[in-house]
Amino acid sequence: MAKPFVVEVGNLMRSPGSQKRAERAGRLAGLAVLGVRVPPEAEVSVDLALEAMDGRSLVARGTVATAWAAECSRCLRPIRGEVVTEVRELFEDPVALGNEADGSTAGDEEIYPLHGEQVDLEPLARDAILLALPPAPLCAEDCAGLCPVCGADRNDAECGCDTTVRDERWAALDALKDI
């Protein structure tokens, strides 16, 4: 099975300062944070400019985008949206990083590894989307949410429940308000 996010960069790496455009799209499984998820049928698109630095590293600049689905954090209605995030990341040869096995170093986790004359943009796309998903999505900024007493959706109609929060520790002071 072909990997949709793999880009050939051999010629690019032999010409420091040169650039190459990389537009890729594909599905990535398991993208979810706090109940916000990328549906399995949604494609993640990557639109980047790759620039060779010194023959051992390159910089990727551009955008990563996809659709997401969740429940409104106030009223629990299903909602959908789209996330588009800007990225600027460094890819480097694992030998230059000092760890030939996995391409990482203990002190610098922000560098993605180059794999020979190829770069795999999937880890970059995955990280960018997971960081950009909304933590508490709303169906509308003025969503009234659910009644904490009866559970009715207050966007449809007021339920009439008394939702005044009372703290019995302050009850004596509440009595002074009426004087």
mmCIF file of N, CA and C in Angstrom, residues 52-131:
data_model
loop_
_atom_site.group_PDB
_atom_site.id
_atom_site.type_symbol
_atom_site.label_atom_id
_atom_site.label_comp_id
_atom_site.label_asym_id
_atom_site.label_seq_id
_atom_site.Cartn_x
_atom_site.Cartn_y
_atom_site.Cartn_z
ATOM 1 N N ALA A 52 15.475 22.933 0.993
ATOM 2 C CA ALA A 52 16.708 22.267 1.424
ATOM 3 C C ALA A 52 17.601 23.275 2.125
ATOM 4 N N MET A 53 18.186 22.834 3.242
ATOM 5 C CA MET A 53 19.037 23.738 4.007
ATOM 6 C C MET A 53 20.519 23.525 3.686
ATOM 7 N N ASP A 54 21.062 22.371 4.059
ATOM 8 C CA ASP A 54 22.499 22.156 3.928
ATOM 9 C C ASP A 54 22.845 20.760 3.419
ATOM 10 N N GLY A 55 21.938 20.101 2.771
ATOM 11 C CA GLY A 55 22.186 18.752 2.290
ATOM 12 C C GLY A 55 21.826 17.684 3.304
ATOM 13 N N ARG A 56 21.601 18.069 4.560
ATOM 14 C CA ARG A 56 21.219 17.109 5.606
ATOM 15 C C ARG A 56 19.879 17.445 6.241
ATOM 16 N N SER A 57 19.339 18.623 5.937
ATOM 17 C CA SER A 57 18.081 19.019 6.568
ATOM 18 C C SER A 57 17.239 19.848 5.605
ATOM 19 N N LEU A 58 15.947 19.911 5.911
ATOM 20 C CA LEU A 58 15.044 20.752 5.132
ATOM 21 C C LEU A 58 13.970 21.319 6.055
ATOM 22 N N VAL A 59 13.420 22.441 5.632
ATOM 23 C CA VAL A 59 12.346 23.108 6.375
ATOM 24 C C VAL A 59 11.061 22.945 5.580
ATOM 25 N N ALA A 60 9.988 22.583 6.280
ATOM 26 C CA ALA A 60 8.666 22.454 5.674
ATOM 27 C C ALA A 60 7.786 23.578 6.211
ATOM 28 N N ARG A 61 7.238 24.399 5.301
ATOM 29 C CA ARG A 61 6.352 25.508 5.672
ATOM 30 C C ARG A 61 5.070 25.397 4.874
ATOM 31 N N GLY A 62 3.938 25.633 5.547
ATOM 32 C CA GLY A 62 2.668 25.599 4.830
ATOM 33 C C GLY A 62 1.504 25.337 5.749
ATOM 34 N N THR A 63 0.490 24.625 5.224
ATOM 35 C CA THR A 63 -0.722 24.371 5.998
ATOM 36 C C THR A 63 -1.085 22.889 5.991
ATOM 37 N N VAL A 64 -1.791 22.512 7.039
ATOM 38 C CA VAL A 64 -2.370 21.177 7.169
ATOM 39 C C VAL A 64 -3.843 21.412 7.497
ATOM 40 N N ALA A 65 -4.737 20.678 6.833
ATOM 41 C CA ALA A 65 -6.173 20.907 7.032
ATOM 42 C C ALA A 65 -6.944 19.594 7.006
ATOM 43 N N THR A 66 -8.070 19.589 7.720
ATOM 44 C CA THR A 66 -8.990 18.456 7.685
ATOM 45 C C THR A 66 -10.319 18.847 8.327
ATOM 46 N N ALA A 67 -11.293 17.964 8.210
ATOM 47 C CA ALA A 67 -12.597 18.147 8.857
ATOM 48 C C ALA A 67 -12.585 17.442 10.206
ATOM 49 N N TRP A 68 -13.416 17.917 11.132
ATOM 50 C CA TRP A 68 -13.546 17.273 12.435
ATOM 51 C C TRP A 68 -15.016 17.167 12.803
ATOM 52 N N ALA A 69 -15.308 16.291 13.763
ATOM 53 C CA ALA A 69 -16.669 16.100 14.258
ATOM 54 C C ALA A 69 -16.609 15.952 15.775
ATOM 55 N N ALA A 70 -17.668 16.408 16.443
ATOM 56 C CA ALA A 70 -17.719 16.332 17.907
ATOM 57 C C ALA A 70 -19.150 16.587 18.352
ATOM 58 N N GLU A 71 -19.319 16.664 19.661
ATOM 59 C CA GLU A 71 -20.571 17.121 20.252
ATOM 60 C C GLU A 71 -20.319 18.487 20.857
ATOM 61 N N CYS A 72 -21.302 19.379 20.763
ATOM 62 C CA CYS A 72 -21.186 20.695 21.392
ATOM 63 C C CYS A 72 -20.923 20.483 22.877
ATOM 64 N N SER A 73 -19.977 21.205 23.410
ATOM 65 C CA SER A 73 -19.621 21.009 24.812
ATOM 66 C C SER A 73 -20.660 21.580 25.777
ATOM 67 N N ARG A 74 -21.652 22.315 25.285
ATOM 68 C CA ARG A 74 -22.721 22.833 26.150
ATOM 69 C C ARG A 74 -24.041 22.075 25.986
ATOM 70 N N CYS A 75 -24.462 21.808 24.730
ATOM 71 C CA CYS A 75 -25.783 21.202 24.512
ATOM 72 C C CYS A 75 -25.726 19.778 23.978
ATOM 73 N N LEU A 76 -24.551 19.288 23.651
ATOM 74 C CA LEU A 76 -24.315 17.917 23.190
ATOM 75 C C LEU A 76 -24.882 17.608 21.806
ATOM 76 N N ARG A 77 -25.231 18.629 21.037
ATOM 77 C CA ARG A 77 -25.661 18.399 19.659
ATOM 78 C C ARG A 77 -24.438 18.032 18.817
ATOM 79 N N PRO A 78 -24.615 17.157 17.826
ATOM 80 C CA PRO A 78 -23.473 16.839 16.948
ATOM 81 C C PRO A 78 -23.107 18.060 16.100
ATOM 82 N N ILE A 79 -21.818 18.331 16.003
ATOM 83 C CA ILE A 79 -21.341 19.451 15.190
ATOM 84 C C ILE A 79 -20.143 19.006 14.366
ATOM 85 N N ARG A 80 -19.891 19.757 13.319
ATOM 86 C CA ARG A 80 -18.757 19.495 12.436
ATOM 87 C C ARG A 80 -18.050 20.816 12.155
ATOM 88 N N GLY A 81 -16.798 20.717 11.835
ATOM 89 C CA GLY A 81 -16.033 21.908 11.498
ATOM 90 C C GLY A 81 -14.807 21.525 10.690
ATOM 91 N N GLU A 82 -14.016 22.508 10.403
ATOM 92 C CA GLU A 82 -12.773 22.288 9.661
ATOM 93 C C GLU A 82 -11.651 23.004 10.393
ATOM 94 N N VAL A 83 -10.502 22.373 10.406
ATOM 95 C CA VAL A 83 -9.332 22.974 11.023
ATOM 96 C C VAL A 83 -8.272 23.142 9.946
ATOM 97 N N VAL A 84 -7.682 24.337 9.908
ATOM 98 C CA VAL A 84 -6.563 24.639 9.018
ATOM 99 C C VAL A 84 -5.484 25.251 9.897
ATOM 100 N N THR A 85 -4.319 24.664 9.901
ATOM 101 C CA THR A 85 -3.253 25.151 10.767
ATOM 102 C C THR A 85 -1.960 25.365 9.992
ATOM 103 N N GLU A 86 -1.254 26.408 10.366
ATOM 104 C CA GLU A 86 0.042 26.718 9.759
ATOM 105 C C GLU A 86 1.129 25.881 10.435
ATOM 106 N N VAL A 87 2.080 25.419 9.647
ATOM 107 C CA VAL A 87 3.202 24.649 10.189
ATOM 108 C C VAL A 87 4.520 25.188 9.648
ATOM 109 N N ARG A 88 5.540 25.020 10.449
ATOM 110 C CA ARG A 88 6.925 25.323 10.053
ATOM 111 C C ARG A 88 7.794 24.364 10.854
ATOM 112 N N GLU A 89 8.258 23.311 10.207
ATOM 113 C CA GLU A 89 8.968 22.243 10.908
ATOM 114 C C GLU A 89 10.267 21.899 10.197
ATOM 115 N N LEU A 90 11.185 21.336 10.971
ATOM 116 C CA LEU A 90 12.509 20.948 10.477
ATOM 117 C C LEU A 90 12.591 19.435 10.353
ATOM 118 N N PHE A 91 13.103 18.976 9.214
ATOM 119 C CA PHE A 91 13.409 17.567 8.983
ATOM 120 C C PHE A 91 14.919 17.461 8.835
ATOM 121 N N GLU A 92 15.503 16.428 9.465
ATOM 122 C CA GLU A 92 16.958 16.288 9.405
ATOM 123 C C GLU A 92 17.340 14.824 9.288
ATOM 124 N N ASP A 93 18.481 14.583 8.668
ATOM 125 C CA ASP A 93 19.042 13.240 8.517
ATOM 126 C C ASP A 93 19.305 12.655 9.909
ATOM 127 N N PRO A 94 18.821 11.426 10.199
ATOM 128 C CA PRO A 94 19.035 10.827 11.524
ATOM 129 C C PRO A 94 20.508 10.735 11.922
ATOM 130 N N VAL A 95 21.425 10.555 10.960
ATOM 131 C CA VAL A 95 22.848 10.501 11.289
ATOM 132 C C VAL A 95 23.299 11.850 11.832
ATOM 133 N N ALA A 96 22.804 12.934 11.250
ATOM 134 C CA ALA A 96 23.162 14.272 11.725
ATOM 135 C C ALA A 96 22.574 14.537 13.109
ATOM 136 N N LEU A 97 21.453 13.849 13.422
ATOM 137 C CA LEU A 97 20.833 14.022 14.735
ATOM 138 C C LEU A 97 21.588 13.271 15.832
ATOM 139 N N GLY A 98 22.415 12.331 15.452
ATOM 140 C CA GLY A 98 23.188 11.597 16.451
ATOM 141 C C GLY A 98 22.554 10.303 16.894
ATOM 142 N N ASN A 99 21.458 9.882 16.265
ATOM 143 C CA ASN A 99 20.828 8.622 16.619
ATOM 144 C C ASN A 99 20.354 7.949 15.339
ATOM 145 N N GLU A 100 21.129 7.023 14.851
ATOM 146 C CA GLU A 100 20.821 6.377 13.580
ATOM 147 C C GLU A 100 19.617 5.457 13.673
ATOM 148 N N ALA A 101 19.262 4.979 14.870
ATOM 149 C CA ALA A 101 18.191 4.008 14.999
ATOM 150 C C ALA A 101 16.816 4.610 14.702
ATOM 151 N N ASP A 102 16.459 5.696 15.376
ATOM 152 C CA ASP A 102 15.106 6.233 15.199
ATOM 153 C C ASP A 102 15.059 7.693 14.781
ATOM 154 N N GLY A 103 16.185 8.338 14.650
ATOM 155 C CA GLY A 103 16.194 9.715 14.185
ATOM 156 C C GLY A 103 15.824 10.734 15.222
ATOM 157 N N SER A 104 15.876 10.395 16.496
ATOM 158 C CA SER A 104 15.532 11.377 17.514
ATOM 159 C C SER A 104 16.725 11.637 18.415
ATOM 160 N N THR A 105 16.665 12.755 19.085
ATOM 161 C CA THR A 105 17.678 13.055 20.094
ATOM 162 C C THR A 105 16.960 13.375 21.380
ATOM 163 N N ALA A 106 17.638 13.186 22.479
ATOM 164 C CA ALA A 106 17.016 13.406 23.781
ATOM 165 C C ALA A 106 16.638 14.863 23.997
ATOM 166 N N GLY A 107 17.414 15.793 23.444
ATOM 167 C CA GLY A 107 17.174 17.191 23.739
ATOM 168 C C GLY A 107 16.378 17.951 22.713
ATOM 169 N N ASP A 108 16.002 17.339 21.592
ATOM 170 C CA ASP A 108 15.361 18.107 20.536
ATOM 171 C C ASP A 108 14.281 17.284 19.850
ATOM 172 N N GLU A 109 13.088 17.219 20.439
ATOM 173 C CA GLU A 109 12.009 16.414 19.896
ATOM 174 C C GLU A 109 11.276 17.095 18.738
ATOM 175 N N GLU A 110 11.569 18.357 18.442
ATOM 176 C CA GLU A 110 10.851 19.074 17.394
ATOM 177 C C GLU A 110 11.364 18.760 15.999
ATOM 178 N N ILE A 111 12.392 17.957 15.869
ATOM 179 C CA ILE A 111 12.967 17.648 14.564
ATOM 180 C C ILE A 111 12.419 16.312 14.081
ATOM 181 N N TYR A 112 11.893 16.311 12.847
ATOM 182 C CA TYR A 112 11.396 15.083 12.229
ATOM 183 C C TYR A 112 12.524 14.476 11.404
ATOM 184 N N PRO A 113 12.572 13.136 11.309
ATOM 185 C CA PRO A 113 13.665 12.503 10.577
ATOM 186 C C PRO A 113 13.437 12.442 9.066
ATOM 187 N N LEU A 114 14.519 12.569 8.309
ATOM 188 C CA LEU A 114 14.535 12.279 6.873
ATOM 189 C C LEU A 114 14.822 10.785 6.735
ATOM 190 N N HIS A 115 14.257 10.155 5.744
ATOM 191 C CA HIS A 115 14.495 8.733 5.509
ATOM 192 C C HIS A 115 15.146 8.573 4.140
ATOM 193 N N GLY A 116 16.472 8.631 4.103
ATOM 194 C CA GLY A 116 17.181 8.532 2.827
ATOM 195 C C GLY A 116 16.847 9.725 1.953
ATOM 196 N N GLU A 117 16.293 9.436 0.796
ATOM 197 C CA GLU A 117 15.916 10.502 -0.132
ATOM 198 C C GLU A 117 14.415 10.757 -0.098
ATOM 199 N N GLN A 118 13.795 10.377 1.015
ATOM 200 C CA GLN A 118 12.358 10.585 1.182
ATOM 201 C C GLN A 118 12.075 11.267 2.513
ATOM 202 N N VAL A 119 10.975 11.973 2.530
ATOM 203 C CA VAL A 119 10.491 12.556 3.781
ATOM 204 C C VAL A 119 9.037 12.108 3.934
ATOM 205 N N ASP A 120 8.690 11.640 5.136
ATOM 206 C CA ASP A 120 7.330 11.215 5.435
ATOM 207 C C ASP A 120 6.646 12.343 6.197
ATOM 208 N N LEU A 121 5.649 12.960 5.573
ATOM 209 C CA LEU A 121 4.944 14.092 6.166
ATOM 210 C C LEU A 121 3.812 13.665 7.094
ATOM 211 N N GLU A 122 3.558 12.366 7.222
ATOM 212 C CA GLU A 122 2.466 11.897 8.079
ATOM 213 C C GLU A 122 2.638 12.291 9.547
ATOM 214 N N PRO A 123 3.819 12.103 10.165
ATOM 215 C CA PRO A 123 3.947 12.535 11.566
ATOM 216 C C PRO A 123 3.716 14.034 11.748
ATOM 217 N N LEU A 124 4.189 14.835 10.826
ATOM 218 C CA LEU A 124 3.964 16.281 10.883
ATOM 219 C C LEU A 124 2.473 16.592 10.796
ATOM 220 N N ALA A 125 1.773 15.956 9.839
ATOM 221 C CA ALA A 125 0.338 16.190 9.664
ATOM 222 C C ALA A 125 -0.432 15.752 10.905
ATOM 223 N N ARG A 126 -0.091 14.598 11.433
ATOM 224 C CA ARG A 126 -0.759 14.071 12.626
ATOM 225 C C ARG A 126 -0.580 15.025 13.816
ATOM 226 N N ASP A 127 0.647 15.435 14.080
ATOM 227 C CA ASP A 127 0.917 16.342 15.199
ATOM 228 C C ASP A 127 0.192 17.676 15.030
ATOM 229 N N ALA A 128 0.239 18.234 13.826
ATOM 230 C CA ALA A 128 -0.384 19.539 13.578
ATOM 231 C C ALA A 128 -1.893 19.488 13.803
ATOM 232 N N ILE A 129 -2.541 18.441 13.318
ATOM 233 C CA ILE A 129 -3.991 18.327 13.485
ATOM 234 C C ILE A 129 -4.356 18.117 14.948
ATOM 235 N N LEU A 130 -3.660 17.221 15.632
ATOM 236 C CA LEU A 130 -3.982 16.963 17.037
ATOM 237 C C LEU A 130 -3.834 18.218 17.891
ATOM 238 N N LEU A 131 -2.845 19.049 17.591
ATOM 239 C CA LEU A 131 -2.654 20.283 18.354
ATOM 240 C C LEU A 131 -3.675 21.363 17.998
#
